[in-house]
Short mmCIF file of C-alpha atoms in Angstrom, two decimals:
data_model
loop_
_atom_site.label_atom_id
_atom_site.label_comp_id
_atom_site.label_asym_id
_atom_site.label_seq_id
_atom_site.Cartn_x
_atom_site.Cartn_y
_atom_site.Cartn_z
CA MET E 868 27.82 142.40 -40.04
CA LYS E 869 27.78 142.13 -43.73
CA LYS E 870 29.54 138.97 -45.51
CA ALA E 871 32.55 139.78 -47.49
CA SER E 872 32.02 139.04 -51.03
CA LYS E 873 33.93 136.41 -53.06
CA LYS E 874 37.01 137.41 -55.11
CA LYS E 875 36.08 137.46 -59.07
CA ILE E 876 38.45 135.47 -61.27
CA VAL E 877 37.96 135.38 -64.94
CA ILE E 878 39.80 132.20 -66.40
CA THR E 879 40.45 131.24 -69.86
CA GLY E 880 40.87 127.56 -71.07
CA GLY E 881 38.19 126.93 -68.57
CA LYS E 882 38.58 123.38 -70.05
CA GLY E 883 41.71 122.33 -70.37
CA LEU E 884 43.40 120.07 -67.89
CA LEU E 885 44.74 123.50 -66.00
CA GLY E 886 41.57 125.65 -66.30
CA SER E 887 39.00 122.73 -65.50
CA ASN E 888 41.31 121.75 -62.32
CA PHE E 889 41.59 125.40 -61.03
CA TYR E 890 37.67 126.08 -61.54
CA PHE E 891 36.73 122.90 -59.52
CA LYS E 892 39.41 122.89 -56.93
CA TYR E 893 38.38 126.63 -56.19
CA LYS E 894 35.22 127.56 -57.37
CA ARG E 895 33.79 127.75 -53.68
CA GLN E 896 36.38 129.65 -52.50
CA TYR E 897 36.26 132.44 -55.43
CA ASN E 898 33.76 133.60 -58.01
CA ILE E 899 35.01 131.94 -61.05
CA ILE E 900 34.03 133.34 -64.24
CA ARG E 901 35.03 131.22 -67.36
CA TYR E 902 35.38 132.97 -70.24
CA PRO E 903 33.18 131.00 -73.05
CA ASN E 904 34.68 131.86 -76.48
CA ARG E 905 37.75 130.91 -78.15
CA ILE E 906 40.53 133.55 -77.36
CA GLU E 907 41.42 134.05 -81.15
CA HIS E 908 37.85 135.83 -81.59
CA PHE E 909 39.05 139.10 -80.73
CA SER E 910 36.14 141.08 -81.14
CA LYS E 911 33.80 138.55 -79.08
CA PHE E 912 36.29 139.19 -76.36
CA GLN E 913 36.08 142.82 -76.75
CA LYS E 914 32.23 143.03 -76.18
CA TRP E 915 32.05 140.51 -73.18
CA LEU E 916 34.58 142.59 -71.41
CA LYS E 917 32.36 145.58 -71.62
CA ASN E 918 30.84 146.44 -68.37
CA LYS E 919 32.55 143.49 -66.58
CA ASN E 920 34.32 143.88 -63.04
CA PHE E 921 36.67 141.43 -61.54
CA ASP E 922 39.75 140.87 -59.59
CA TYR E 923 42.10 138.84 -61.64
CA PHE E 924 42.44 137.49 -64.63
CA ILE E 925 44.15 133.84 -65.41
CA HIS E 926 45.25 133.09 -68.84
CA PHE E 927 45.38 129.30 -68.94
CA ALA E 928 43.79 129.11 -72.63
CA ALA E 929 46.75 127.87 -75.14
CA LEU E 930 47.69 125.34 -77.60
CA THR E 931 49.87 122.74 -75.90
CA LYS E 932 53.24 121.52 -77.02
CA SER E 933 51.88 118.55 -78.64
CA GLU E 934 48.89 120.61 -80.06
CA SER E 935 51.40 123.40 -81.43
CA ILE E 936 52.59 120.51 -83.75
CA LYS E 937 49.99 119.42 -85.22
CA ARG E 938 48.47 122.87 -85.25
CA ARG E 939 51.35 124.99 -86.53
CA LYS E 940 49.34 127.28 -88.57
CA ASN E 941 47.33 128.53 -85.86
CA LEU E 942 50.12 128.72 -82.98
CA ASN E 943 51.06 132.08 -83.37
CA LEU E 944 47.38 133.61 -83.59
CA ILE E 945 46.36 131.67 -80.52
CA ASN E 946 49.60 131.74 -78.33
CA VAL E 947 50.57 134.84 -79.12
CA LYS E 948 48.31 137.39 -80.87
CA SER E 949 45.53 136.34 -78.83
CA THR E 950 47.33 136.87 -75.66
CA LEU E 951 48.44 140.11 -76.45
CA ASN E 952 45.21 141.26 -77.64
CA LEU E 953 43.61 140.16 -73.95
CA ILE E 954 46.16 141.96 -72.13
CA LYS E 955 45.81 145.30 -74.27
CA SER E 956 42.04 145.06 -74.25
CA LEU E 957 42.18 144.71 -70.33
CA ASN E 958 44.30 147.78 -70.00
CA LYS E 959 41.59 149.55 -72.32
CA GLU E 960 39.04 149.09 -70.21
CA ASN E 961 38.31 151.04 -66.66
CA ILE E 962 37.69 147.92 -64.74
CA LYS E 963 37.10 148.93 -61.45
CA ASP E 964 38.57 146.06 -59.07
CA PHE E 965 40.96 144.63 -61.41
CA LYS E 966 44.59 144.39 -60.45
CA TYR E 967 46.38 141.58 -61.63
CA PHE E 968 46.83 139.41 -64.62
CA LEU E 969 48.57 135.75 -64.75
CA PHE E 970 49.86 134.64 -67.82
CA ILE E 971 50.47 130.81 -67.54
CA SER E 972 53.79 130.24 -69.67
CA SER E 973 56.18 127.13 -69.47
CA SER E 974 59.36 125.66 -68.59
CA HIS E 975 59.84 125.41 -72.54
CA VAL E 976 61.03 128.98 -72.43
CA TYR E 977 64.39 128.04 -71.41
CA GLY E 978 65.21 124.96 -73.59
CA THR E 979 67.45 122.37 -72.12
CA SER E 980 70.08 122.64 -69.23
CA SER E 981 72.08 120.21 -67.77
CA LYS E 982 71.87 122.37 -64.48
CA LYS E 983 68.99 123.33 -62.41
CA ILE E 984 67.51 126.45 -63.97
CA LYS E 985 66.82 129.44 -61.85
CA GLU E 986 64.27 132.21 -63.15
CA ASN E 987 67.23 134.71 -64.17
CA ARG E 988 68.66 132.12 -66.47
CA LYS E 989 68.37 133.35 -69.97
CA THR E 990 65.41 132.08 -72.18
CA ASN E 991 66.32 130.18 -75.54
CA PRO E 992 63.52 128.08 -76.83
CA LYS E 993 64.31 124.93 -78.52
CA ASN E 994 60.63 124.54 -79.99
CA LEU E 995 57.65 126.35 -81.68
CA TYR E 996 55.66 126.02 -78.35
CA GLY E 997 58.41 127.61 -76.35
CA ILE E 998 59.31 130.23 -78.87
CA SER E 999 55.45 131.30 -78.67
CA LYS E 1000 55.60 131.49 -74.95
CA LYS E 1001 58.97 133.53 -75.01
CA LYS E 1002 57.41 135.78 -77.65
CA VAL E 1003 54.40 136.68 -74.89
CA GLU E 1004 56.99 137.22 -71.99
CA ASP E 1005 59.22 139.17 -73.70
CA HIS E 1006 56.18 142.03 -74.59
CA ILE E 1007 54.93 141.76 -70.78
CA LEU E 1008 58.68 142.27 -69.14
CA LYS E 1009 59.31 145.23 -71.99
CA ASN E 1010 55.98 146.78 -71.38
CA ARG E 1011 54.72 146.00 -68.19
CA ASN E 1012 54.90 149.53 -66.76
CA LYS E 1013 52.32 150.63 -69.50
CA TYR E 1014 49.54 148.94 -67.85
CA LYS E 1015 47.07 149.58 -65.28
CA PHE E 1016 47.44 146.19 -63.54
CA LYS E 1017 50.43 144.08 -62.28
CA ILE E 1018 51.53 140.95 -65.00
CA GLY E 1019 52.88 137.94 -63.28
CA ILE E 1020 54.24 135.06 -65.51
CA ALA E 1021 54.33 131.41 -64.20
CA ARG E 1022 56.79 128.69 -65.77
CA VAL E 1023 55.13 125.78 -65.50
CA PHE E 1024 57.01 122.64 -65.28
CA ASN E 1025 55.98 118.99 -66.52
CA VAL E 1026 52.66 118.81 -64.94
CA THR E 1027 50.70 115.67 -64.62
CA GLY E 1028 47.27 114.88 -62.73
CA PRO E 1029 44.02 112.81 -63.15
CA LYS E 1030 42.71 112.02 -66.64
CA GLN E 1031 45.73 113.97 -68.50
CA LYS E 1032 45.14 113.66 -72.23
CA MET E 1033 47.35 112.19 -75.08
CA GLY E 1034 50.37 114.37 -75.81
CA ASN E 1035 51.62 114.45 -72.29
CA PHE E 1036 54.52 112.04 -71.09
CA VAL E 1037 53.15 110.31 -68.74
CA PRO E 1038 49.54 109.00 -70.51
CA ASP E 1039 51.91 108.57 -73.77
CA MET E 1040 54.16 106.31 -71.74
CA LYS E 1041 51.68 104.59 -70.42
CA ARG E 1042 50.13 103.39 -73.75
CA LYS E 1043 53.66 102.74 -75.19
CA ILE E 1044 54.56 100.39 -72.47
CA LYS E 1045 51.41 98.69 -72.75
CA LYS E 1046 52.35 97.89 -75.96
CA ASN E 1047 56.14 97.51 -76.01
CA ASP E 1048 58.72 95.91 -74.15
CA PHE E 1049 61.40 98.24 -75.29
CA ILE E 1050 61.21 102.12 -74.92
CA ASP E 1051 63.97 104.42 -76.24
CA ASN E 1052 64.60 108.23 -75.97
CA VAL E 1053 63.85 108.51 -72.55
CA ASN E 1054 67.49 108.76 -70.77
CA HIS E 1055 66.94 112.37 -69.61
CA TYR E 1056 65.79 114.40 -66.82
CA ARG E 1057 62.69 116.12 -65.99
CA ASP E 1058 61.07 117.88 -63.37
CA PHE E 1059 57.52 116.76 -62.64
CA ILE E 1060 54.83 118.26 -60.47
CA HIS E 1061 51.31 117.20 -59.56
CA ILE E 1062 48.26 119.48 -61.06
CA ASP E 1063 47.30 120.11 -57.15
CA ASP E 1064 50.86 121.44 -56.58
CA VAL E 1065 50.41 123.85 -59.40
CA MET E 1066 47.07 124.97 -58.34
CA GLU E 1067 48.42 125.83 -54.73
CA ALA E 1068 50.78 127.91 -56.44
CA ILE E 1069 48.85 129.58 -58.60
CA ILE E 1070 46.52 130.90 -55.79
CA LEU E 1071 49.69 132.02 -53.73
CA LEU E 1072 50.81 134.10 -56.89
CA ILE E 1073 47.07 135.61 -57.10
CA LYS E 1074 46.99 136.46 -53.35
CA LYS E 1075 50.88 137.99 -53.39
CA GLU E 1076 50.16 139.44 -57.07
CA PHE E 1077 53.55 138.09 -57.73
CA TYR E 1078 54.78 140.05 -60.92
CA LYS E 1079 58.32 138.68 -61.54
CA PRO E 1080 58.71 135.23 -63.57
CA ILE E 1081 58.47 132.17 -61.14
CA ASN E 1082 59.00 128.39 -61.61
CA ILE E 1083 56.21 126.16 -60.70
CA SER E 1084 58.24 123.18 -60.57
CA SER E 1085 59.00 120.41 -57.88
CA GLY E 1086 62.32 121.26 -57.78
CA LYS E 1087 63.67 117.80 -58.39
CA LYS E 1088 65.06 116.07 -61.23
CA ILE E 1089 64.08 112.49 -62.09
CA ASN E 1090 65.30 110.52 -64.90
CA LEU E 1091 62.72 109.51 -67.62
CA ILE E 1092 63.78 105.80 -67.46
CA GLN E 1093 62.64 105.77 -63.85
CA VAL E 1094 59.36 107.62 -64.40
CA CYS E 1095 58.52 104.86 -66.76
CA LYS E 1096 59.74 101.92 -64.45
CA ILE E 1097 57.09 103.65 -61.97
CA ILE E 1098 54.33 103.39 -64.58
CA ASN E 1099 55.18 100.31 -65.03
CA GLN E 1100 55.29 98.71 -61.56
CA THR E 1101 51.95 100.84 -61.13
CA TYR E 1102 49.98 99.88 -63.76
CA PHE E 1103 51.58 96.52 -65.56
CA LYS E 1104 54.25 94.85 -63.92
CA LYS E 1105 56.16 93.95 -67.59
CA ILE E 1106 59.60 93.10 -68.12
CA ILE E 1107 60.92 96.49 -70.23
CA THR E 1108 64.36 97.24 -71.51
CA PHE E 1109 65.30 100.95 -72.18
CA GLY E 1110 67.62 102.51 -74.51
CA LYS E 1111 70.90 104.16 -73.19
CA THR E 1112 71.53 107.10 -75.94
CA ARG E 1113 71.42 110.47 -73.29
CA GLY E 1114 69.25 113.00 -74.43
CA SER E 1115 69.23 116.83 -72.96
CA ASP E 1116 67.65 117.96 -69.24
CA LEU E 1117 65.25 120.32 -68.45
CA TYR E 1118 64.57 120.68 -64.66
CA GLY E 1119 63.91 123.83 -62.17
CA ASP E 1120 65.13 125.55 -59.21
CA ASN E 1121 61.77 126.14 -56.89
CA GLU E 1122 63.57 128.28 -54.17
CA LEU E 1123 61.51 131.78 -55.38
CA LEU E 1124 58.19 129.34 -55.27
CA LYS E 1125 59.23 127.87 -51.77
CA SER E 1126 59.80 131.65 -50.20
CA ILE E 1127 56.47 132.94 -50.95
CA GLY E 1128 55.06 130.01 -49.01
CA LYS E 1129 54.72 126.91 -51.25
CA ILE E 1130 56.62 124.52 -49.37
CA ARG E 1131 55.41 120.67 -49.70
CA PHE E 1132 54.68 118.91 -53.09
CA LYS E 1133 53.80 115.37 -54.24
CA ASN E 1134 56.15 112.99 -55.14
CA ILE E 1135 56.67 111.24 -58.29
CA TYR E 1136 54.95 107.95 -56.95
CA GLN E 1137 52.26 109.85 -55.78
CA ILE E 1138 51.91 111.80 -59.17
CA ILE E 1139 52.09 108.42 -61.10
CA LYS E 1140 49.65 106.82 -59.16
CA SER E 1141 46.89 109.94 -59.17
CA PHE E 1142 46.73 109.32 -62.93
CA LYS E 1143 43.93 107.59 -63.98
CA ASN E 1144 43.11 107.07 -67.71
#
């Protein structure tokens, strides 16, 4: 009996946190092709795409929230124009087996809320990064019937994993707690999810070719003061105090994700313990 060939998945952002973790976690199960160039080089992508054949395309590449502040001039080009170019270029090519494109979006499209956020909540981003993701989402939702393939939107909440770079909450707070005994501006709630859970969710979306916006979240809120206390307990065991000023919240409802098969999630203690940098 002829052995079934592996499904081919093209990914952008193969060197970033999400893209690299996806590649190394699933490279034996799938034939994963990492797009080798920068996505804002439109002509290179169009040339690279010629005569290619694959089943799925995951678009991880983007400036992150922290990078978008430092590289504001490049934000629209990389996060918006380049993404739309990818989608439009893929639609122009006659790719035999291609059937599903997954856009990696962010919880930042929602803005903030004192209640658990469901996918049907109106998007209202409060920062430039969230605005850039919303622009792409709006285009997809408005034009999805024009494309030959299905397009999914994965709204990822606060993801944390081993060797995460500075510019994210856990590594930033680890450094801050090491140097300070007083931490301010952390009295608000967020939703943390381990990178392994994000990867498993993405695989589910691909297998089901899920085309609606969906939250990739733990479904649990936690005050950032508590997260800082766990970081301190895990790595330092210092005496630290916290500012009491209340900030805004952002945490997700993950019932839709559970309904398609993602049931178990690592807790905050496992998430913090797995981070090593």
